[in-house]
Amino acid sequence: MSETSVETMHRLAAMTRAGYSFDQEYYVSDAVFQADMEQVIGQKWILAGHVSQVPNKGDYFLFRIGVEQIIVIRENATSVRAFFNVCRHRGSTLCSANSGNAPRLVCPYHAWTYGLDGKLIAARLMPDDFDKADNGLFACHIRVFHGLIFINMSEGEPDDFDTTFGDMGPILDYHGIADARIAHRGSYPTTANWKLVVENFFECYHCVPSHPEFCSMHAAESIIAVGAGPSSGPADAVAGFMPKLHAWEASAAALGRPVGTIDEGPASSHLRLLMQRMNKDGFAAETQDGTAPAPLMGKRSSADGGRMHLSFSPFSQIVADDHFAILFLFTPRAALQSDVEMIWLVDGRATQEQVDIDKMIWGYHATTTQDKKITEDNQAGIMSSRYRPGRYSEQEGSVIKFQSWYLQQFGPTAA
């Protein structure tokens, strides 16, 4: 008799050694990926995009995650909906284009037609006892929060969104995320398990040997202490960095920035994080020469010289400075395939002439291109018969916390 997904995860957890990377099976197994979809990915609020992607009635885009395709579509001026891309007749996909505009959702197979609210409008030649009301599209949970579109694929009631994320509202409001516009998008599909993508993002132990552009934009002490979040570095490095951080927080708060840190532990539902810190001395922005590539963003009347890393969950991140913000979407697709997308936002009032795209994307485009290769090489090595879990360094604390959180998604026995 084959294992259930929970049995698989409990068996693996029993072999997992704290402070070491996971066993090979976590990163290569289709069965583990299916368990991830059921117990982790499918239960979380995941960032799918920005509201500016669907400005007009009927505008839609497809968000692909695992084997699922979610239609995110604007119903009207105040409502954005999400539906599984599955006709209720015989299961054909309704939309094949990545984005477009549809006054109605019409199945190309047999022409069943749905309204933008998901209700079935027309189905030809059906029996008299057929009830259109029982055959609307399957809805996906959706929430638009300060312009950010989140979906949740849970069949039951998901974690309450406001309870989970409401305290992040003031910082998103300060950065003007709701009224921002997309200046650039980058796609970095990665042939690796999603956990490797996340683990790489959650540590800066690799930053010095792997990311010269990133390191040129940040002070060495901040990379070591808090390069991947408030608890990612050695305790002595964090303690040494705190006085400088607190001094900057006081000056930033005086200019109107909501200050504070979020550093949730493994028992939390989404493993949220908020780390705000000062830029490298002499740098106004995270660019090659430290100069700003765009006007001030959001509610700022003057620059406070800081940058922010906000993590809604391991799948959904924002990095922002005074002049631009980047949405990071880490989307699991299969056991050995992850979509990595970055969306650069600028102030909605900024004109094209005021935004230097090349300057803005220089650092993080280079870094994420490097991360793609790093992570794919990591995956290739893990596939070897000689791979064994390796011990983590003192600069990989956030990875250890992520792994503990991940195991807790399968119940206390797994953790």
JSON list of C-alpha atoms in Angstrom, two decimals, residues 214-411:
[
{"chain": "A", "resi": 214, "resn": "PHE", "atom": "CA", "xyz": [23.99, 43.39, -4.79]},
{"chain": "A", "resi": 215, "resn": "CYS", "atom": "CA", "xyz": [26.93, 43.75, -2.41]},
{"chain": "A", "resi": 216, "resn": "SER", "atom": "CA", "xyz": [28.04, 46.98, -4.08]},
{"chain": "A", "resi": 217, "resn": "MET", "atom": "CA", "xyz": [24.69, 48.54, -3.10]},
{"chain": "A", "resi": 218, "resn": "HIS", "atom": "CA", "xyz": [24.78, 47.54, 0.59]},
{"chain": "A", "resi": 219, "resn": "ALA", "atom": "CA", "xyz": [27.03, 47.99, 3.58]},
{"chain": "A", "resi": 220, "resn": "ALA", "atom": "CA", "xyz": [28.99, 44.85, 4.47]},
{"chain": "A", "resi": 221, "resn": "GLU", "atom": "CA", "xyz": [27.84, 44.92, 8.10]},
{"chain": "A", "resi": 222, "resn": "SER", "atom": "CA", "xyz": [24.17, 45.00, 7.12]},
{"chain": "A", "resi": 223, "resn": "ILE", "atom": "CA", "xyz": [24.62, 42.07, 4.72]},
{"chain": "A", "resi": 224, "resn": "ILE", "atom": "CA", "xyz": [26.10, 39.94, 7.50]},
{"chain": "A", "resi": 225, "resn": "ALA", "atom": "CA", "xyz": [23.69, 41.01, 10.24]},
{"chain": "A", "resi": 226, "resn": "VAL", "atom": "CA", "xyz": [20.33, 41.33, 8.50]},
{"chain": "A", "resi": 227, "resn": "GLY", "atom": "CA", "xyz": [20.96, 40.67, 4.82]},
{"chain": "A", "resi": 228, "resn": "ALA", "atom": "CA", "xyz": [18.03, 38.25, 4.59]},
{"chain": "A", "resi": 229, "resn": "GLY", "atom": "CA", "xyz": [15.91, 39.52, 7.47]},
{"chain": "A", "resi": 230, "resn": "PRO", "atom": "CA", "xyz": [16.07, 40.44, 11.14]},
{"chain": "A", "resi": 231, "resn": "SER", "atom": "CA", "xyz": [17.18, 36.99, 12.38]},
{"chain": "A", "resi": 232, "resn": "SER", "atom": "CA", "xyz": [19.21, 35.82, 9.40]},
{"chain": "A", "resi": 233, "resn": "GLY", "atom": "CA", "xyz": [22.68, 36.68, 10.70]},
{"chain": "A", "resi": 234, "resn": "PRO", "atom": "CA", "xyz": [24.91, 35.82, 13.68]},
{"chain": "A", "resi": 235, "resn": "ALA", "atom": "CA", "xyz": [23.67, 37.15, 17.02]},
{"chain": "A", "resi": 236, "resn": "ASP", "atom": "CA", "xyz": [26.78, 39.25, 17.65]},
{"chain": "A", "resi": 237, "resn": "ALA", "atom": "CA", "xyz": [26.55, 40.86, 14.21]},
{"chain": "A", "resi": 238, "resn": "VAL", "atom": "CA", "xyz": [22.87, 41.68, 14.78]},
{"chain": "A", "resi": 239, "resn": "ALA", "atom": "CA", "xyz": [23.62, 43.18, 18.20]},
{"chain": "A", "resi": 240, "resn": "GLY", "atom": "CA", "xyz": [26.39, 45.33, 16.74]},
{"chain": "A", "resi": 241, "resn": "PHE", "atom": "CA", "xyz": [24.12, 46.61, 13.98]},
{"chain": "A", "resi": 242, "resn": "MET", "atom": "CA", "xyz": [21.15, 47.53, 16.19]},
{"chain": "A", "resi": 243, "resn": "PRO", "atom": "CA", "xyz": [22.35, 50.94, 17.48]},
{"chain": "A", "resi": 244, "resn": "LYS", "atom": "CA", "xyz": [22.79, 52.24, 13.93]},
{"chain": "A", "resi": 245, "resn": "LEU", "atom": "CA", "xyz": [19.44, 50.78, 12.91]},
{"chain": "A", "resi": 246, "resn": "HIS", "atom": "CA", "xyz": [17.61, 52.39, 15.83]},
{"chain": "A", "resi": 247, "resn": "ALA", "atom": "CA", "xyz": [19.15, 55.76, 15.06]},
{"chain": "A", "resi": 248, "resn": "TRP", "atom": "CA", "xyz": [17.97, 55.56, 11.46]},
{"chain": "A", "resi": 249, "resn": "GLU", "atom": "CA", "xyz": [14.50, 54.39, 12.54]},
{"chain": "A", "resi": 250, "resn": "ALA", "atom": "CA", "xyz": [14.14, 57.52, 14.69]},
{"chain": "A", "resi": 251, "resn": "SER", "atom": "CA", "xyz": [15.05, 59.82, 11.81]},
{"chain": "A", "resi": 252, "resn": "ALA", "atom": "CA", "xyz": [12.82, 57.92, 9.36]},
{"chain": "A", "resi": 253, "resn": "ALA", "atom": "CA", "xyz": [9.86, 58.00, 11.75]},
{"chain": "A", "resi": 254, "resn": "ALA", "atom": "CA", "xyz": [10.28, 61.77, 12.05]},
{"chain": "A", "resi": 255, "resn": "LEU", "atom": "CA", "xyz": [9.80, 61.97, 8.27]},
{"chain": "A", "resi": 256, "resn": "GLY", "atom": "CA", "xyz": [6.61, 59.90, 8.41]},
{"chain": "A", "resi": 257, "resn": "ARG", "atom": "CA", "xyz": [7.75, 56.33, 7.73]},
{"chain": "A", "resi": 258, "resn": "PRO", "atom": "CA", "xyz": [5.93, 53.69, 9.83]},
{"chain": "A", "resi": 259, "resn": "VAL", "atom": "CA", "xyz": [8.79, 51.90, 11.57]},
{"chain": "A", "resi": 260, "resn": "GLY", "atom": "CA", "xyz": [8.97, 48.51, 13.19]},
{"chain": "A", "resi": 261, "resn": "THR", "atom": "CA", "xyz": [10.00, 44.94, 12.54]},
{"chain": "A", "resi": 262, "resn": "ILE", "atom": "CA", "xyz": [8.04, 41.74, 11.98]},
{"chain": "A", "resi": 263, "resn": "ASP", "atom": "CA", "xyz": [9.89, 38.48, 12.47]},
{"chain": "A", "resi": 264, "resn": "GLU", "atom": "CA", "xyz": [7.39, 35.67, 12.83]},
{"chain": "A", "resi": 265, "resn": "GLY", "atom": "CA", "xyz": [8.36, 32.25, 14.07]},
{"chain": "A", "resi": 266, "resn": "PRO", "atom": "CA", "xyz": [7.64, 28.75, 12.76]},
{"chain": "A", "resi": 267, "resn": "ALA", "atom": "CA", "xyz": [4.25, 28.57, 14.50]},
{"chain": "A", "resi": 268, "resn": "SER", "atom": "CA", "xyz": [2.84, 31.45, 12.43]},
{"chain": "A", "resi": 269, "resn": "SER", "atom": "CA", "xyz": [0.45, 30.87, 9.54]},
{"chain": "A", "resi": 270, "resn": "HIS", "atom": "CA", "xyz": [2.46, 32.68, 6.84]},
{"chain": "A", "resi": 271, "resn": "LEU", "atom": "CA", "xyz": [5.96, 33.30, 8.29]},
{"chain": "A", "resi": 272, "resn": "ARG", "atom": "CA", "xyz": [5.70, 37.05, 7.73]},
{"chain": "A", "resi": 273, "resn": "LEU", "atom": "CA", "xyz": [8.71, 39.36, 7.86]},
{"chain": "A", "resi": 274, "resn": "LEU", "atom": "CA", "xyz": [9.30, 43.10, 7.77]},
{"chain": "A", "resi": 275, "resn": "MET", "atom": "CA", "xyz": [12.83, 44.44, 7.87]},
{"chain": "A", "resi": 276, "resn": "GLN", "atom": "CA", "xyz": [13.56, 48.14, 7.31]},
{"chain": "A", "resi": 277, "resn": "ARG", "atom": "CA", "xyz": [17.06, 49.58, 7.40]},
{"chain": "A", "resi": 278, "resn": "MET", "atom": "CA", "xyz": [19.18, 52.41, 6.11]},
{"chain": "A", "resi": 279, "resn": "ASN", "atom": "CA", "xyz": [20.83, 52.47, 2.72]},
{"chain": "A", "resi": 280, "resn": "LYS", "atom": "CA", "xyz": [24.56, 52.20, 2.29]},
{"chain": "A", "resi": 281, "resn": "ASP", "atom": "CA", "xyz": [26.27, 55.50, 3.18]},
{"chain": "A", "resi": 282, "resn": "GLY", "atom": "CA", "xyz": [26.08, 57.88, 0.25]},
{"chain": "A", "resi": 283, "resn": "PHE", "atom": "CA", "xyz": [23.40, 55.88, -1.56]},
{"chain": "A", "resi": 284, "resn": "ALA", "atom": "CA", "xyz": [20.00, 57.44, -2.21]},
{"chain": "A", "resi": 285, "resn": "ALA", "atom": "CA", "xyz": [18.73, 54.28, -3.92]},
{"chain": "A", "resi": 286, "resn": "GLU", "atom": "CA", "xyz": [19.64, 50.67, -4.68]},
{"chain": "A", "resi": 287, "resn": "THR", "atom": "CA", "xyz": [21.32, 51.44, -8.00]},
{"chain": "A", "resi": 288, "resn": "GLN", "atom": "CA", "xyz": [24.81, 51.08, -9.44]},
{"chain": "A", "resi": 289, "resn": "ASP", "atom": "CA", "xyz": [25.88, 54.63, -8.60]},
{"chain": "A", "resi": 290, "resn": "GLY", "atom": "CA", "xyz": [23.49, 55.15, -5.70]},
{"chain": "A", "resi": 291, "resn": "THR", "atom": "CA", "xyz": [21.47, 57.86, -7.42]},
{"chain": "A", "resi": 292, "resn": "ALA", "atom": "CA", "xyz": [17.70, 57.78, -7.76]},
{"chain": "A", "resi": 293, "resn": "PRO", "atom": "CA", "xyz": [16.19, 56.27, -10.94]},
{"chain": "A", "resi": 294, "resn": "ALA", "atom": "CA", "xyz": [12.70, 57.68, -10.40]},
{"chain": "A", "resi": 295, "resn": "PRO", "atom": "CA", "xyz": [10.77, 60.26, -8.36]},
{"chain": "A", "resi": 296, "resn": "LEU", "atom": "CA", "xyz": [9.93, 59.69, -4.72]},
{"chain": "A", "resi": 297, "resn": "MET", "atom": "CA", "xyz": [7.25, 57.08, -4.24]},
{"chain": "A", "resi": 298, "resn": "GLY", "atom": "CA", "xyz": [4.03, 57.23, -2.23]},
{"chain": "A", "resi": 299, "resn": "LYS", "atom": "CA", "xyz": [3.44, 59.64, 0.63]},
{"chain": "A", "resi": 300, "resn": "ARG", "atom": "CA", "xyz": [7.04, 60.82, 1.03]},
{"chain": "A", "resi": 301, "resn": "SER", "atom": "CA", "xyz": [7.74, 64.53, 1.00]},
{"chain": "A", "resi": 302, "resn": "SER", "atom": "CA", "xyz": [11.46, 63.83, 1.31]},
{"chain": "A", "resi": 303, "resn": "ALA", "atom": "CA", "xyz": [13.71, 60.78, 1.18]},
{"chain": "A", "resi": 304, "resn": "ASP", "atom": "CA", "xyz": [14.52, 58.97, 4.42]},
{"chain": "A", "resi": 305, "resn": "GLY", "atom": "CA", "xyz": [17.41, 56.97, 2.94]},
{"chain": "A", "resi": 306, "resn": "GLY", "atom": "CA", "xyz": [15.96, 53.58, 3.79]},
{"chain": "A", "resi": 307, "resn": "ARG", "atom": "CA", "xyz": [14.94, 50.31, 2.19]},
{"chain": "A", "resi": 308, "resn": "MET", "atom": "CA", "xyz": [12.34, 47.74, 3.11]},
{"chain": "A", "resi": 309, "resn": "HIS", "atom": "CA", "xyz": [12.00, 43.98, 2.78]},
{"chain": "A", "resi": 310, "resn": "LEU", "atom": "CA", "xyz": [8.47, 42.77, 3.42]},
{"chain": "A", "resi": 311, "resn": "SER", "atom": "CA", "xyz": [7.56, 39.09, 3.20]},
{"chain": "A", "resi": 312, "resn": "PHE", "atom": "CA", "xyz": [3.86, 38.16, 3.16]},
{"chain": "A", "resi": 313, "resn": "SER", "atom": "CA", "xyz": [4.89, 34.51, 3.01]},
{"chain": "A", "resi": 314, "resn": "PRO", "atom": "CA", "xyz": [7.78, 32.52, 1.57]},
{"chain": "A", "resi": 315, "resn": "PHE", "atom": "CA", "xyz": [6.07, 32.88, -1.82]},
{"chain": "A", "resi": 316, "resn": "SER", "atom": "CA", "xyz": [5.44, 36.65, -1.86]},
{"chain": "A", "resi": 317, "resn": "GLN", "atom": "CA", "xyz": [7.97, 39.39, -1.16]},
{"chain": "A", "resi": 318, "resn": "ILE", "atom": "CA", "xyz": [8.46, 43.14, -1.62]},
{"chain": "A", "resi": 319, "resn": "VAL", "atom": "CA", "xyz": [11.75, 45.01, -1.64]},
{"chain": "A", "resi": 320, "resn": "ALA", "atom": "CA", "xyz": [11.51, 48.82, -1.82]},
{"chain": "A", "resi": 321, "resn": "ASP", "atom": "CA", "xyz": [13.49, 51.98, -1.33]},
{"chain": "A", "resi": 322, "resn": "ASP", "atom": "CA", "xyz": [12.38, 55.62, -1.53]},
{"chain": "A", "resi": 323, "resn": "HIS", "atom": "CA", "xyz": [11.98, 55.57, -5.31]},
{"chain": "A", "resi": 324, "resn": "PHE", "atom": "CA", "xyz": [10.77, 52.15, -6.46]},
{"chain": "A", "resi": 325, "resn": "ALA", "atom": "CA", "xyz": [9.42, 48.85, -5.21]},
{"chain": "A", "resi": 326, "resn": "ILE", "atom": "CA", "xyz": [9.89, 45.30, -6.50]},
{"chain": "A", "resi": 327, "resn": "LEU", "atom": "CA", "xyz": [7.35, 42.54, -6.12]},
{"chain": "A", "resi": 328, "resn": "PHE", "atom": "CA", "xyz": [8.94, 39.08, -5.98]},
{"chain": "A", "resi": 329, "resn": "LEU", "atom": "CA", "xyz": [6.61, 36.23, -6.95]},
{"chain": "A", "resi": 330, "resn": "PHE", "atom": "CA", "xyz": [7.97, 32.74, -6.25]},
{"chain": "A", "resi": 331, "resn": "THR", "atom": "CA", "xyz": [5.41, 30.41, -7.77]},
{"chain": "A", "resi": 332, "resn": "PRO", "atom": "CA", "xyz": [5.75, 26.60, -7.54]},
{"chain": "A", "resi": 333, "resn": "ARG", "atom": "CA", "xyz": [4.90, 24.85, -10.80]},
{"chain": "A", "resi": 334, "resn": "ALA", "atom": "CA", "xyz": [6.23, 21.27, -10.39]},
{"chain": "A", "resi": 335, "resn": "ALA", "atom": "CA", "xyz": [8.71, 19.34, -8.29]},
{"chain": "A", "resi": 336, "resn": "LEU", "atom": "CA", "xyz": [11.60, 20.66, -10.39]},
{"chain": "A", "resi": 337, "resn": "GLN", "atom": "CA", "xyz": [10.12, 23.86, -11.79]},
{"chain": "A", "resi": 338, "resn": "SER", "atom": "CA", "xyz": [9.46, 27.26, -10.23]},
{"chain": "A", "resi": 339, "resn": "ASP", "atom": "CA", "xyz": [8.39, 30.55, -11.75]},
{"chain": "A", "resi": 340, "resn": "VAL", "atom": "CA", "xyz": [10.30, 33.54, -10.45]},
{"chain": "A", "resi": 341, "resn": "GLU", "atom": "CA", "xyz": [8.91, 36.91, -11.48]},
{"chain": "A", "resi": 342, "resn": "MET", "atom": "CA", "xyz": [9.84, 40.45, -10.50]},
{"chain": "A", "resi": 343, "resn": "ILE", "atom": "CA", "xyz": [7.52, 43.41, -11.01]},
{"chain": "A", "resi": 344, "resn": "TRP", "atom": "CA", "xyz": [9.10, 46.86, -10.61]},
{"chain": "A", "resi": 345, "resn": "LEU", "atom": "CA", "xyz": [6.67, 49.54, -9.40]},
{"chain": "A", "resi": 346, "resn": "VAL", "atom": "CA", "xyz": [7.13, 53.29, -9.44]},
{"chain": "A", "resi": 347, "resn": "ASP", "atom": "CA", "xyz": [4.94, 56.11, -8.21]},
{"chain": "A", "resi": 348, "resn": "GLY", "atom": "CA", "xyz": [1.75, 56.30, -10.24]},
{"chain": "A", "resi": 349, "resn": "ARG", "atom": "CA", "xyz": [2.38, 59.99, -10.98]},
{"chain": "A", "resi": 350, "resn": "ALA", "atom": "CA", "xyz": [5.85, 59.36, -12.43]},
{"chain": "A", "resi": 351, "resn": "THR", "atom": "CA", "xyz": [6.10, 59.87, -16.19]},
{"chain": "A", "resi": 352, "resn": "GLN", "atom": "CA", "xyz": [8.07, 57.60, -18.49]},
{"chain": "A", "resi": 353, "resn": "GLU", "atom": "CA", "xyz": [10.64, 60.33, -18.95]},
{"chain": "A", "resi": 354, "resn": "GLN", "atom": "CA", "xyz": [11.21, 60.50, -15.18]},
{"chain": "A", "resi": 355, "resn": "VAL", "atom": "CA", "xyz": [12.03, 56.78, -14.81]},
{"chain": "A", "resi": 356, "resn": "ASP", "atom": "CA", "xyz": [15.40, 55.35, -15.84]},
{"chain": "A", "resi": 357, "resn": "ILE", "atom": "CA", "xyz": [14.48, 51.68, -16.34]},
{"chain": "A", "resi": 358, "resn": "ASP", "atom": "CA", "xyz": [18.02, 50.43, -16.95]},
{"chain": "A", "resi": 359, "resn": "LYS", "atom": "CA", "xyz": [19.31, 52.12, -13.82]},
{"chain": "A", "resi": 360, "resn": "MET", "atom": "CA", "xyz": [16.37, 50.89, -11.74]},
{"chain": "A", "resi": 361, "resn": "ILE", "atom": "CA", "xyz": [16.63, 47.22, -12.67]},
{"chain": "A", "resi": 362, "resn": "TRP", "atom": "CA", "xyz": [20.44, 46.96, -12.83]},
{"chain": "A", "resi": 363, "resn": "GLY", "atom": "CA", "xyz": [21.10, 45.48, -9.39]},
{"chain": "A", "resi": 364, "resn": "TYR", "atom": "CA", "xyz": [18.21, 43.12, -8.89]},
{"chain": "A", "resi": 365, "resn": "HIS", "atom": "CA", "xyz": [18.06, 41.91, -12.49]},
{"chain": "A", "resi": 366, "resn": "ALA", "atom": "CA", "xyz": [21.72, 40.88, -12.20]},
{"chain": "A", "resi": 367, "resn": "THR", "atom": "CA", "xyz": [21.16, 39.35, -8.77]},
{"chain": "A", "resi": 368, "resn": "THR", "atom": "CA", "xyz": [18.11, 37.34, -9.78]},
{"chain": "A", "resi": 369, "resn": "THR", "atom": "CA", "xyz": [19.80, 36.15, -12.99]},
{"chain": "A", "resi": 370, "resn": "GLN", "atom": "CA", "xyz": [22.64, 34.93, -10.79]},
{"chain": "A", "resi": 371, "resn": "ASP", "atom": "CA", "xyz": [20.18, 33.34, -8.35]},
{"chain": "A", "resi": 372, "resn": "LYS", "atom": "CA", "xyz": [18.58, 31.42, -11.20]},
{"chain": "A", "resi": 373, "resn": "LYS", "atom": "CA", "xyz": [21.90, 29.76, -12.03]},
{"chain": "A", "resi": 374, "resn": "ILE", "atom": "CA", "xyz": [22.85, 29.28, -8.38]},
{"chain": "A", "resi": 375, "resn": "THR", "atom": "CA", "xyz": [19.56, 27.58, -7.59]},
{"chain": "A", "resi": 376, "resn": "GLU", "atom": "CA", "xyz": [19.57, 25.42, -10.72]},
{"chain": "A", "resi": 377, "resn": "ASP", "atom": "CA", "xyz": [23.13, 24.31, -9.92]},
{"chain": "A", "resi": 378, "resn": "ASN", "atom": "CA", "xyz": [22.01, 23.57, -6.36]},
{"chain": "A", "resi": 379, "resn": "GLN", "atom": "CA", "xyz": [19.17, 21.44, -7.70]},
{"chain": "A", "resi": 380, "resn": "ALA", "atom": "CA", "xyz": [21.50, 19.58, -10.08]},
{"chain": "A", "resi": 381, "resn": "GLY", "atom": "CA", "xyz": [23.85, 18.74, -7.24]},
{"chain": "A", "resi": 382, "resn": "ILE", "atom": "CA", "xyz": [21.04, 17.54, -5.00]},
{"chain": "A", "resi": 383, "resn": "MET", "atom": "CA", "xyz": [20.02, 15.09, -7.73]},
{"chain": "A", "resi": 384, "resn": "SER", "atom": "CA", "xyz": [23.35, 13.26, -7.28]},
{"chain": "A", "resi": 385, "resn": "SER", "atom": "CA", "xyz": [23.61, 9.95, -5.46]},
{"chain": "A", "resi": 386, "resn": "ARG", "atom": "CA", "xyz": [26.33, 11.60, -3.36]},
{"chain": "A", "resi": 387, "resn": "TYR", "atom": "CA", "xyz": [24.22, 14.45, -2.03]},
{"chain": "A", "resi": 388, "resn": "ARG", "atom": "CA", "xyz": [23.98, 14.51, 1.76]},
{"chain": "A", "resi": 389, "resn": "PRO", "atom": "CA", "xyz": [22.33, 17.24, 3.90]},
{"chain": "A", "resi": 390, "resn": "GLY", "atom": "CA", "xyz": [24.88, 19.88, 4.87]},
{"chain": "A", "resi": 391, "resn": "ARG", "atom": "CA", "xyz": [25.13, 21.92, 8.05]},
{"chain": "A", "resi": 392, "resn": "TYR", "atom": "CA", "xyz": [23.97, 25.54, 8.01]},
{"chain": "A", "resi": 393, "resn": "SER", "atom": "CA", "xyz": [26.15, 28.52, 8.88]},
{"chain": "A", "resi": 394, "resn": "GLU", "atom": "CA", "xyz": [25.45, 31.24, 11.42]},
{"chain": "A", "resi": 395, "resn": "GLN", "atom": "CA", "xyz": [24.27, 33.45, 8.55]},
{"chain": "A", "resi": 396, "resn": "GLU", "atom": "CA", "xyz": [21.47, 31.07, 7.53]},
{"chain": "A", "resi": 397, "resn": "GLY", "atom": "CA", "xyz": [19.16, 31.47, 10.50]},
{"chain": "A", "resi": 398, "resn": "SER", "atom": "CA", "xyz": [16.17, 32.41, 8.36]},
{"chain": "A", "resi": 399, "resn": "VAL", "atom": "CA", "xyz": [16.52, 29.19, 6.36]},
{"chain": "A", "resi": 400, "resn": "ILE", "atom": "CA", "xyz": [16.44, 27.11, 9.53]},
{"chain": "A", "resi": 401, "resn": "LYS", "atom": "CA", "xyz": [13.30, 28.97, 10.61]},
{"chain": "A", "resi": 402, "resn": "PHE", "atom": "CA", "xyz": [11.70, 28.46, 7.19]},
{"chain": "A", "resi": 403, "resn": "GLN", "atom": "CA", "xyz": [12.34, 24.72, 7.32]},
{"chain": "A", "resi": 404, "resn": "SER", "atom": "CA", "xyz": [10.78, 24.46, 10.77]},
{"chain": "A", "resi": 405, "resn": "TRP", "atom": "CA", "xyz": [7.75, 26.45, 9.57]},
{"chain": "A", "resi": 406, "resn": "TYR", "atom": "CA", "xyz": [7.45, 24.24, 6.49]},
{"chain": "A", "resi": 407, "resn": "LEU", "atom": "CA", "xyz": [7.40, 21.04, 8.55]},
{"chain": "A", "resi": 408, "resn": "GLN", "atom": "CA", "xyz": [4.76, 22.47, 10.89]},
{"chain": "A", "resi": 409, "resn": "GLN", "atom": "CA", "xyz": [2.39, 22.82, 7.93]},
{"chain": "A", "resi": 410, "resn": "PHE", "atom": "CA", "xyz": [2.05, 19.03, 8.01]},
{"chain": "A", "resi": 411, "resn": "GLY", "atom": "CA", "xyz": [1.16, 18.87, 11.70]}
]
